[in-house]
PDB file of C-alpha atoms in Angstrom:
ATOM      1  CA  UNK A1379     -21.692  25.331 -10.545  1.00  0.00           C
ATOM      2  CA  UNK A1380     -22.665  21.578  -8.973  1.00  0.00           C
ATOM      3  CA  UNK A1381     -21.823  18.113  -9.465  1.00  0.00           C
ATOM      4  CA  UNK A1382     -24.499  16.417 -10.867  1.00  0.00           C
ATOM      5  CA  UNK A1383     -26.119  12.868 -11.883  1.00  0.00           C
ATOM      6  CA  UNK A1384     -27.890  12.960 -15.187  1.00  0.00           C
ATOM      7  CA  UNK A1385     -30.400  10.185 -15.443  1.00  0.00           C
ATOM      8  CA  UNK A1386     -27.692   7.247 -14.967  1.00  0.00           C
ATOM      9  CA  UNK A1387     -28.258   3.606 -15.138  1.00  0.00           C
ATOM     10  CA  UNK A1388     -25.822   1.019 -14.201  1.00  0.00           C
ATOM     11  CA  UNK A1389     -25.771  -2.507 -14.960  1.00  0.00           C
ATOM     12  CA  UNK A1390     -23.897  -5.479 -14.961  1.00  0.00           C
ATOM     13  CA  UNK A1391     -24.542  -7.913 -17.283  1.00  0.00           C
ATOM     14  CA  UNK A1392     -28.808  -8.517 -16.668  1.00  0.00           C
ATOM     15  CA  UNK A1393     -28.551  -7.082 -13.250  1.00  0.00           C
ATOM     16  CA  UNK A1394     -30.079  -2.996 -12.635  1.00  0.00           C
ATOM     17  CA  UNK A1395     -27.931  -1.569  -9.988  1.00  0.00           C
ATOM     18  CA  UNK A1396     -29.397   1.883 -11.025  1.00  0.00           C
ATOM     19  CA  UNK A1397     -32.011   3.143 -13.250  1.00  0.00           C
ATOM     20  CA  UNK A1398     -32.350   6.956 -14.815  1.00  0.00           C
ATOM     21  CA  UNK A1399     -31.139   8.242 -11.109  1.00  0.00           C
ATOM     22  CA  UNK A1400     -30.327  12.324 -11.462  1.00  0.00           C
ATOM     23  CA  UNK A1401     -29.353  14.167  -7.913  1.00  0.00           C
ATOM     24  CA  UNK A1402     -27.306  17.001  -7.588  1.00  0.00           C
ATOM     25  CA  UNK A1403     -25.190  18.200  -5.116  1.00  0.00           C
ATOM     26  CA  UNK A1404     -24.624  21.359  -5.095  1.00  0.00           C
ATOM     27  CA  UNK A1405     -22.306  23.681  -3.761  1.00  0.00           C
ATOM     28  CA  UNK A1406     -23.016  25.220   0.066  1.00  0.00           C
ATOM     29  CA  UNK A1407     -25.835  22.034   0.199  1.00  0.00           C
ATOM     30  CA  UNK A1408     -25.663  19.250   2.707  1.00  0.00           C
ATOM     31  CA  UNK A1409     -26.840  16.034   0.107  1.00  0.00           C
ATOM     32  CA  UNK A1410     -27.958  12.803   2.088  1.00  0.00           C
ATOM     33  CA  UNK A1411     -28.761   9.306   0.074  1.00  0.00           C
ATOM     34  CA  UNK A1412     -30.561   7.071   1.860  1.00  0.00           C
ATOM     35  CA  UNK A1413     -32.371   3.166   1.149  1.00  0.00           C
ATOM     36  CA  UNK A1414     -32.520  -0.335   1.979  1.00  0.00           C
ATOM     37  CA  UNK A1415     -29.566  -2.870   1.420  1.00  0.00           C
ATOM     38  CA  UNK A1416     -28.675  -3.149  -1.756  1.00  0.00           C
ATOM     39  CA  UNK A1417     -30.665  -0.131  -3.100  1.00  0.00           C
ATOM     40  CA  UNK A1418     -27.899   1.833  -5.180  1.00  0.00           C
ATOM     41  CA  UNK A1419     -26.459   3.768  -2.397  1.00  0.00           C
ATOM     42  CA  UNK A1420     -22.786   3.095  -2.734  1.00  0.00           C
ATOM     43  CA  UNK A1421     -23.095   2.439  -6.518  1.00  0.00           C
ATOM     44  CA  UNK A1422     -24.407   6.140  -7.165  1.00  0.00           C
ATOM     45  CA  UNK A1423     -21.737   7.700  -5.010  1.00  0.00           C
ATOM     46  CA  UNK A1424     -19.011   5.563  -7.347  1.00  0.00           C
ATOM     47  CA  UNK A1425     -20.700   7.464 -10.123  1.00  0.00           C
ATOM     48  CA  UNK A1426     -20.652  10.041  -8.695  1.00  0.00           C
ATOM     49  CA  UNK A1427     -17.171  10.548  -7.491  1.00  0.00           C
ATOM     50  CA  UNK A1428     -15.978   8.955 -10.990  1.00  0.00           C
ATOM     51  CA  UNK A1429     -13.786   5.562  -9.653  1.00  0.00           C
ATOM     52  CA  UNK A1430     -17.154   4.119 -12.228  1.00  0.00           C
ATOM     53  CA  UNK A1431     -19.057   5.013 -15.329  1.00  0.00           C
ATOM     54  CA  UNK A1432     -22.676   4.996 -15.861  1.00  0.00           C
ATOM     55  CA  UNK A1433     -24.211   2.656 -18.504  1.00  0.00           C
ATOM     56  CA  UNK A1434     -25.901   5.552 -19.597  1.00  0.00           C
ATOM     57  CA  UNK A1435     -26.665   8.794 -18.193  1.00  0.00           C
ATOM     58  CA  UNK A1436     -23.796  11.527 -17.385  1.00  0.00           C
ATOM     59  CA  UNK A1437     -21.783  12.620 -14.651  1.00  0.00           C
ATOM     60  CA  UNK A1438     -20.867  16.554 -14.886  1.00  0.00           C
ATOM     61  CA  UNK A1439     -18.131  18.101 -12.288  1.00  0.00           C
ATOM     62  CA  UNK A1440     -18.963  21.764 -13.473  1.00  0.00           C
ATOM     63  CA  UNK A1441     -20.878  20.944 -16.840  1.00  0.00           C
ATOM     64  CA  UNK A1442     -17.925  18.918 -17.581  1.00  0.00           C
ATOM     65  CA  UNK A1443     -17.947  15.274 -18.243  1.00  0.00           C
ATOM     66  CA  UNK A1444     -16.591  13.695 -14.989  1.00  0.00           C
ATOM     67  CA  UNK A1445     -14.043  11.609 -17.062  1.00  0.00           C
ATOM     68  CA  UNK A1446     -12.672  14.344 -19.230  1.00  0.00           C
ATOM     69  CA  UNK A1447     -11.253  15.823 -16.259  1.00  0.00           C
ATOM     70  CA  UNK A1448      -7.611  14.602 -15.452  1.00  0.00           C
ATOM     71  CA  UNK A1449      -7.264  12.570 -12.590  1.00  0.00           C
ATOM     72  CA  UNK A1450      -4.817  14.938 -10.424  1.00  0.00           C
ATOM     73  CA  UNK A1451      -8.183  18.310 -10.870  1.00  0.00           C
ATOM     74  CA  UNK A1452     -11.081  15.834 -10.456  1.00  0.00           C
ATOM     75  CA  UNK A1453      -9.019  14.815  -7.118  1.00  0.00           C
ATOM     76  CA  UNK A1454      -8.772  18.670  -6.204  1.00  0.00           C
ATOM     77  CA  UNK A1455     -11.938  19.438  -6.572  1.00  0.00           C
ATOM     78  CA  UNK A1456     -13.199  16.457  -4.882  1.00  0.00           C
ATOM     79  CA  UNK A1457     -12.350  13.785  -2.138  1.00  0.00           C
ATOM     80  CA  UNK A1458     -14.072  10.386  -1.431  1.00  0.00           C
ATOM     81  CA  UNK A1459     -14.750   8.473   1.477  1.00  0.00           C
ATOM     82  CA  UNK A1460     -15.278   5.086   0.645  1.00  0.00           C
ATOM     83  CA  UNK A1461     -17.246   2.525   2.816  1.00  0.00           C
ATOM     84  CA  UNK A1462     -14.474   0.231   3.381  1.00  0.00           C
ATOM     85  CA  UNK A1463     -10.733   0.844   3.152  1.00  0.00           C
ATOM     86  CA  UNK A1464      -7.864  -2.274   3.339  1.00  0.00           C
ATOM     87  CA  UNK A1465      -4.657  -0.405   4.236  1.00  0.00           C
ATOM     88  CA  UNK A1466      -2.528  -2.957   6.557  1.00  0.00           C
ATOM     89  CA  UNK A1467       0.870  -0.923   5.787  1.00  0.00           C
ATOM     90  CA  UNK A1468       2.774   0.446   9.503  1.00  0.00           C
ATOM     91  CA  UNK A1469       1.986   3.627   8.847  1.00  0.00           C
ATOM     92  CA  UNK A1470       1.642   6.427  11.167  1.00  0.00           C
ATOM     93  CA  UNK A1471      -2.005   7.957  11.852  1.00  0.00           C
ATOM     94  CA  UNK A1472      -0.390  11.449  10.568  1.00  0.00           C
ATOM     95  CA  UNK A1473       0.972   9.631   7.392  1.00  0.00           C
ATOM     96  CA  UNK A1474      -2.152   8.142   6.448  1.00  0.00           C
ATOM     97  CA  UNK A1475      -3.288  11.518   6.621  1.00  0.00           C
ATOM     98  CA  UNK A1476      -0.711  12.832   4.780  1.00  0.00           C
ATOM     99  CA  UNK A1477      -2.047  11.098   1.570  1.00  0.00           C
ATOM    100  CA  UNK A1478      -4.566  13.826   1.423  1.00  0.00           C
ATOM    101  CA  UNK A1479      -2.612  16.063   0.340  1.00  0.00           C
ATOM    102  CA  UNK A1480      -0.798  14.024  -2.178  1.00  0.00           C
ATOM    103  CA  UNK A1481      -3.286  15.657  -5.381  1.00  0.00           C
ATOM    104  CA  UNK A1482      -2.846  19.263  -3.525  1.00  0.00           C
ATOM    105  CA  UNK A1483      -1.240  21.933  -4.657  1.00  0.00           C
ATOM    106  CA  UNK A1484       1.429  21.900  -1.757  1.00  0.00           C
ATOM    107  CA  UNK A1485       2.346  24.469  -0.140  1.00  0.00           C
ATOM    108  CA  UNK A1486       5.767  25.613   2.690  1.00  0.00           C
ATOM    109  CA  UNK A1487       6.298  22.639   4.559  1.00  0.00           C
ATOM    110  CA  UNK A1488       5.281  23.789   7.987  1.00  0.00           C
ATOM    111  CA  UNK A1489       2.075  25.502   6.156  1.00  0.00           C
ATOM    112  CA  UNK A1490       1.638  21.530   4.874  1.00  0.00           C
ATOM    113  CA  UNK A1491       2.362  20.476   8.582  1.00  0.00           C
ATOM    114  CA  UNK A1492      -0.080  22.847  10.103  1.00  0.00           C
ATOM    115  CA  UNK A1493      -3.352  21.430   7.666  1.00  0.00           C
ATOM    116  CA  UNK A1494      -2.643  18.183   8.751  1.00  0.00           C
ATOM    117  CA  UNK A1495      -2.886  18.643  12.309  1.00  0.00           C
ATOM    118  CA  UNK A1496      -5.930  20.913  11.944  1.00  0.00           C
ATOM    119  CA  UNK A1497      -7.518  17.669  10.192  1.00  0.00           C
ATOM    120  CA  UNK A1498      -6.760  15.523  12.561  1.00  0.00           C
ATOM    121  CA  UNK A1499      -8.031  17.614  15.064  1.00  0.00           C
ATOM    122  CA  UNK A1500     -10.988  18.535  13.145  1.00  0.00           C
ATOM    123  CA  UNK A1501     -11.958  14.609  13.690  1.00  0.00           C
ATOM    124  CA  UNK A1502     -10.705  13.846  17.143  1.00  0.00           C
ATOM    125  CA  UNK A1503      -7.167  12.131  16.607  1.00  0.00           C
ATOM    126  CA  UNK A1504      -4.779  14.063  16.715  1.00  0.00           C
ATOM    127  CA  UNK A1505      -3.769  13.012  20.920  1.00  0.00           C
ATOM    128  CA  UNK A1506      -2.895   9.483  18.542  1.00  0.00           C
ATOM    129  CA  UNK A1507      -1.629  10.885  15.491  1.00  0.00           C
ATOM    130  CA  UNK A1508       2.300   8.259  16.018  1.00  0.00           C
ATOM    131  CA  UNK A1509       0.496   5.668  16.165  1.00  0.00           C
ATOM    132  CA  UNK A1510       0.241   2.715  13.912  1.00  0.00           C
ATOM    133  CA  UNK A1511      -2.994   3.034  11.716  1.00  0.00           C
ATOM    134  CA  UNK A1512      -3.339  -0.827  11.816  1.00  0.00           C
ATOM    135  CA  UNK A1513      -3.432  -0.879  15.558  1.00  0.00           C
ATOM    136  CA  UNK A1514      -6.718   1.368  15.607  1.00  0.00           C
ATOM    137  CA  UNK A1515     -10.251   0.188  16.416  1.00  0.00           C
ATOM    138  CA  UNK A1516     -12.608   0.091  13.383  1.00  0.00           C
ATOM    139  CA  UNK A1517     -14.026   3.535  14.953  1.00  0.00           C
ATOM    140  CA  UNK A1518     -10.797   5.529  15.329  1.00  0.00           C
ATOM    141  CA  UNK A1519      -9.639   4.863  11.314  1.00  0.00           C
ATOM    142  CA  UNK A1520     -12.841   5.706   9.946  1.00  0.00           C
ATOM    143  CA  UNK A1521     -11.941   8.962  11.714  1.00  0.00           C
ATOM    144  CA  UNK A1522      -8.146   8.912  10.549  1.00  0.00           C
ATOM    145  CA  UNK A1523      -9.519   8.144   6.780  1.00  0.00           C
ATOM    146  CA  UNK A1524     -11.918  11.107   7.671  1.00  0.00           C
ATOM    147  CA  UNK A1525      -9.704  13.603   8.287  1.00  0.00           C
ATOM    148  CA  UNK A1526      -7.257  12.211   5.379  1.00  0.00           C
ATOM    149  CA  UNK A1527     -10.220  13.417   2.897  1.00  0.00           C
ATOM    150  CA  UNK A1528     -11.198  16.352   4.390  1.00  0.00           C
ATOM    151  CA  UNK A1529      -7.175  17.475   4.538  1.00  0.00           C
ATOM    152  CA  UNK A1530      -7.461  16.772   0.724  1.00  0.00           C
ATOM    153  CA  UNK A1531      -9.791  19.719  -0.231  1.00  0.00           C
ATOM    154  CA  UNK A1532      -9.061  21.462   3.438  1.00  0.00           C
ATOM    155  CA  UNK A1533      -8.023  24.969   1.608  1.00  0.00           C
ATOM    156  CA  UNK A1534     -11.055  26.810  -0.451  1.00  0.00           C
ATOM    157  CA  UNK A1535      -9.920  27.517  -3.673  1.00  0.00           C
ATOM    158  CA  UNK A1536     -11.335  29.521  -7.237  1.00  0.00           C
ATOM    159  CA  UNK A1537     -13.652  26.418  -7.835  1.00  0.00           C
ATOM    160  CA  UNK A1538     -16.019  24.902  -6.099  1.00  0.00           C
ATOM    161  CA  UNK A1539     -15.407  21.347  -3.864  1.00  0.00           C
ATOM    162  CA  UNK A1540     -17.008  18.434  -3.150  1.00  0.00           C
ATOM    163  CA  UNK A1541     -16.926  16.053  -0.262  1.00  0.00           C
ATOM    164  CA  UNK A1542     -18.303  12.409  -0.902  1.00  0.00           C
ATOM    165  CA  UNK A1543     -18.821  10.391   1.994  1.00  0.00           C
ATOM    166  CA  UNK A1544     -20.066   6.811   2.169  1.00  0.00           C
ATOM    167  CA  UNK A1545     -21.539   5.321   5.330  1.00  0.00           C
ATOM    168  CA  UNK A1546     -19.374   7.917   7.714  1.00  0.00           C
ATOM    169  CA  UNK A1547     -21.061   7.094  10.265  1.00  0.00           C
ATOM    170  CA  UNK A1548     -21.561   3.436  10.530  1.00  0.00           C
ATOM    171  CA  UNK A1549     -18.561   2.580  12.493  1.00  0.00           C
ATOM    172  CA  UNK A1550     -18.496   5.609  14.892  1.00  0.00           C
ATOM    173  CA  UNK A1551     -19.964   6.094  18.302  1.00  0.00           C
ATOM    174  CA  UNK A1552     -23.561   8.335  18.831  1.00  0.00           C
ATOM    175  CA  UNK A1553     -20.449  10.663  20.237  1.00  0.00           C
ATOM    176  CA  UNK A1554     -18.762  10.410  16.889  1.00  0.00           C
ATOM    177  CA  UNK A1555     -21.427  10.520  14.773  1.00  0.00           C
ATOM    178  CA  UNK A1556     -22.634  13.607  15.235  1.00  0.00           C
ATOM    179  CA  UNK A1557     -19.286  15.168  15.198  1.00  0.00           C
ATOM    180  CA  UNK A1558     -18.350  13.719  12.092  1.00  0.00           C
ATOM    181  CA  UNK A1559     -22.273  15.439  10.037  1.00  0.00           C
ATOM    182  CA  UNK A1560     -21.306  18.636  12.003  1.00  0.00           C
ATOM    183  CA  UNK A1561     -18.483  18.127   9.965  1.00  0.00           C
ATOM    184  CA  UNK A1562     -20.417  18.077   6.608  1.00  0.00           C
ATOM    185  CA  UNK A1563     -21.917  20.639   8.063  1.00  0.00           C
ATOM    186  CA  UNK A1564     -19.544  22.944   8.408  1.00  0.00           C
ATOM    187  CA  UNK A1565     -17.407  22.207   5.803  1.00  0.00           C
ATOM    188  CA  UNK A1566     -20.728  23.100   3.044  1.00  0.00           C
ATOM    189  CA  UNK A1567     -21.529  26.784   5.212  1.00  0.00           C
ATOM    190  CA  UNK A1568     -17.898  26.882   4.027  1.00  0.00           C
ATOM    191  CA  UNK A1569     -18.845  26.520   0.229  1.00  0.00           C
ATOM    192  CA  UNK A1570     -18.420  22.702  -0.111  1.00  0.00           C
ATOM    193  CA  UNK A1571     -20.811  20.382  -1.832  1.00  0.00           C
ATOM    194  CA  UNK A1572     -21.445  17.594   0.731  1.00  0.00           C
ATOM    195  CA  UNK A1573     -22.833  13.822  -0.843  1.00  0.00           C
ATOM    196  CA  UNK A1574     -23.660  11.807   2.432  1.00  0.00           C
ATOM    197  CA  UNK A1575     -24.711   8.039   2.373  1.00  0.00           C
ATOM    198  CA  UNK A1576     -26.523   7.280   5.227  1.00  0.00           C
ATOM    199  CA  UNK A1577     -28.329   4.570   6.413  1.00  0.00           C
ATOM    200  CA  UNK A1578     -30.292   6.201   9.599  1.00  0.00           C
ATOM    201  CA  UNK A1579     -32.778   8.969   8.509  1.00  0.00           C
ATOM    202  CA  UNK A1580     -32.851  10.842  12.023  1.00  0.00           C
ATOM    203  CA  UNK A1581     -29.172  11.326  11.058  1.00  0.00           C
ATOM    204  CA  UNK A1582     -30.587  12.543   7.568  1.00  0.00           C
ATOM    205  CA  UNK A1583     -33.557  14.738   8.929  1.00  0.00           C
ATOM    206  CA  UNK A1584     -31.085  16.486  11.490  1.00  0.00           C
ATOM    207  CA  UNK A1585     -28.012  17.805   9.349  1.00  0.00           C
ATOM    208  CA  UNK A1586     -29.543  17.160   5.420  1.00  0.00           C
ATOM    209  CA  UNK A1587     -30.906  19.828   3.539  1.00  0.00           C
ATOM    210  CA  UNK A1588     -31.671  17.294   0.374  1.00  0.00           C
ATOM    211  CA  UNK A1589     -32.348  13.862   0.933  1.00  0.00           C
ATOM    212  CA  UNK A1590     -32.895  11.257  -1.809  1.00  0.00           C
ATOM    213  CA  UNK A1591     -34.420   7.856  -1.118  1.00  0.00           C
ATOM    214  CA  UNK A1592     -34.093   5.174  -2.796  1.00  0.00           C
ATOM    215  CA  UNK A1593     -35.319   1.537  -3.683  1.00  0.00           C
ATOM    216  CA  UNK A1594     -34.222  -1.206  -5.783  1.00  0.00           C
ATOM    217  CA  UNK A1595     -31.826   1.285  -8.061  1.00  0.00           C
ATOM    218  CA  UNK A1596     -35.122   4.041  -8.595  1.00  0.00           C
ATOM    219  CA  UNK A1597     -35.479   6.980  -6.962  1.00  0.00           C
ATOM    220  CA  UNK A1598     -38.469   6.994  -4.688  1.00  0.00           C
ATOM    221  CA  UNK A1599     -38.806   9.971  -2.881  1.00  0.00           C
ATOM    222  CA  UNK A1600     -36.869  13.244  -3.740  1.00  0.00           C
ATOM    223  CA  UNK A1601     -36.271  16.349  -2.206  1.00  0.00           C
ATOM    224  CA  UNK A1602     -36.044  18.274   1.850  1.00  0.00           C
ATOM    225  CA  UNK A1603     -35.760  15.998   4.156  1.00  0.00           C
ATOM    226  CA  UNK A1604     -39.933  16.391   5.738  1.00  0.00           C
ATOM    227  CA  UNK A1605     -41.032  16.216   1.981  1.00  0.00           C
ATOM    228  CA  UNK A1606     -39.473  12.569   1.961  1.00  0.00           C
ATOM    229  CA  UNK A1607     -38.847  10.971   5.291  1.00  0.00           C
ATOM    230  CA  UNK A1608     -42.403  10.689   5.588  1.00  0.00           C
ATOM    231  CA  UNK A1609     -44.382   7.764   7.457  1.00  0.00           C
ATOM    232  CA  UNK A1610     -45.638   6.389   4.262  1.00  0.00           C
ATOM    233  CA  UNK A1611     -41.753   6.679   2.278  1.00  0.00           C
ATOM    234  CA  UNK A1612     -40.249   5.316   5.040  1.00  0.00           C
ATOM    235  CA  UNK A1613     -42.294   2.051   5.674  1.00  0.00           C
ATOM    236  CA  UNK A1614     -42.779   1.540   1.616  1.00  0.00           C
ATOM    237  CA  UNK A1615     -39.039   1.195   1.370  1.00  0.00           C
ATOM    238  CA  UNK A1616     -37.715  -0.515   4.405  1.00  0.00           C
ATOM    239  CA  UNK A1617     -41.069  -2.674   5.610  1.00  0.00           C
ATOM    240  CA  UNK A1618     -41.390  -1.870   8.577  1.00  0.00           C
ATOM    241  CA  UNK A1619     -44.653   0.516  10.972  1.00  0.00           C
ATOM    242  CA  UNK A1620     -42.920   3.871  11.994  1.00  0.00           C
ATOM    243  CA  UNK A1621     -43.787   6.727  13.624  1.00  0.00           C
ATOM    244  CA  UNK A1622     -42.827  10.454  13.200  1.00  0.00           C
ATOM    245  CA  UNK A1623     -42.319  11.684  16.795  1.00  0.00           C
ATOM    246  CA  UNK A1624     -41.781  15.217  18.035  1.00  0.00           C
ATOM    247  CA  UNK A1625     -39.415  16.684  20.197  1.00  0.00           C
ATOM    248  CA  UNK A1626     -41.389  17.857  23.225  1.00  0.00           C
ATOM    249  CA  UNK A1627     -38.552  20.577  23.918  1.00  0.00           C
ATOM    250  CA  UNK A1628     -37.309  21.736  20.199  1.00  0.00           C
ATOM    251  CA  UNK A1629     -40.850  20.244  18.488  1.00  0.00           C
ATOM    252  CA  UNK A1630     -38.074  18.959  15.901  1.00  0.00           C
ATOM    253  CA  UNK A1631     -39.511  15.420  13.797  1.00  0.00           C
ATOM    254  CA  UNK A1632     -37.648  12.131  15.273  1.00  0.00           C
ATOM    255  CA  UNK A1633     -38.490   8.873  13.352  1.00  0.00           C
ATOM    256  CA  UNK A1634     -39.391   5.815  15.932  1.00  0.00           C
ATOM    257  CA  UNK A1635     -39.421   2.451  14.580  1.00  0.00           C
ATOM    258  CA  UNK A1636     -42.605   0.210  16.283  1.00  0.00           C
ATOM    259  CA  UNK A1637     -40.921  -2.708  18.363  1.00  0.00           C
TER     260      UNK A1637
END
C-alpha cells in the first residue's frame, strides 16, 4: 500500500507544470521534494492530495484512483498542510486545531480533548491555545495549522495514513524548523507516509529517506538523499556553486553555497 503518482502531467493552457512525474510515498518513510521556484513541487503535492486532477497519468491511494475515494474517506487517510492559508475568523487556537477532527470518527469528548491537546503540545502551541488565531505571527500560525493536520490523522487506524506538508518550515525559525521535521519523522516511525516540499537541501539530508529533485516540471534525480543531493545535480538545478562538506564530529554531509 502507498500513495503514488504514476507518470502524472499537469498543464494549464499551453503551459506544462509537470511532465510525466512518478513519486511513491510509502508508509513509514519521509519523502522530500525539492527544486527551484516554479519547478512543480506544489502542483505535485496538490495532485497527490486529490485537490487537483492530473492532465494525464494517475494518482493512486492504496491502489485506487484518488478521485474515486469519497471525500470523507480520503480525509481520514491523508492530511494536507498547504503552503498558505487565509483563515481570518476569530477562532481560538484550540478551535482551529479541532477543525482537523471533523472528518474523523469522533471519540468520547474526553478523548477528543486529549487528542487536540496532544497535537497542540507536539507543535509547541498548547500554552496559547485560547488566543485568537488572527493575532498570531506567521510562524505561530504555521505551527497551529500543523497541529490541525496532525490531529486529523493522530490516531492509528486499520489503514495507512499519509501526511503531505507543503513548505512547512518556510515561516519557522531555526529551532521550530527542526522541531517540525522531527515530528514528521516521529509520524513516519509510527507508520505514516510523509511527503515534504522543502527548499533547504540540508533539511532533506537530515530528515528524508527519499528525495525527488524537480526542475521545470520534470524529475532531475530521484533516490536516497546522498544519491540525489549531489554537487552536480544541485549546481545544475539551482545555478549556484556549492561544496559538499562533512561535519568534523558526525561526518554527515552538509551543503554550503559559495558566497
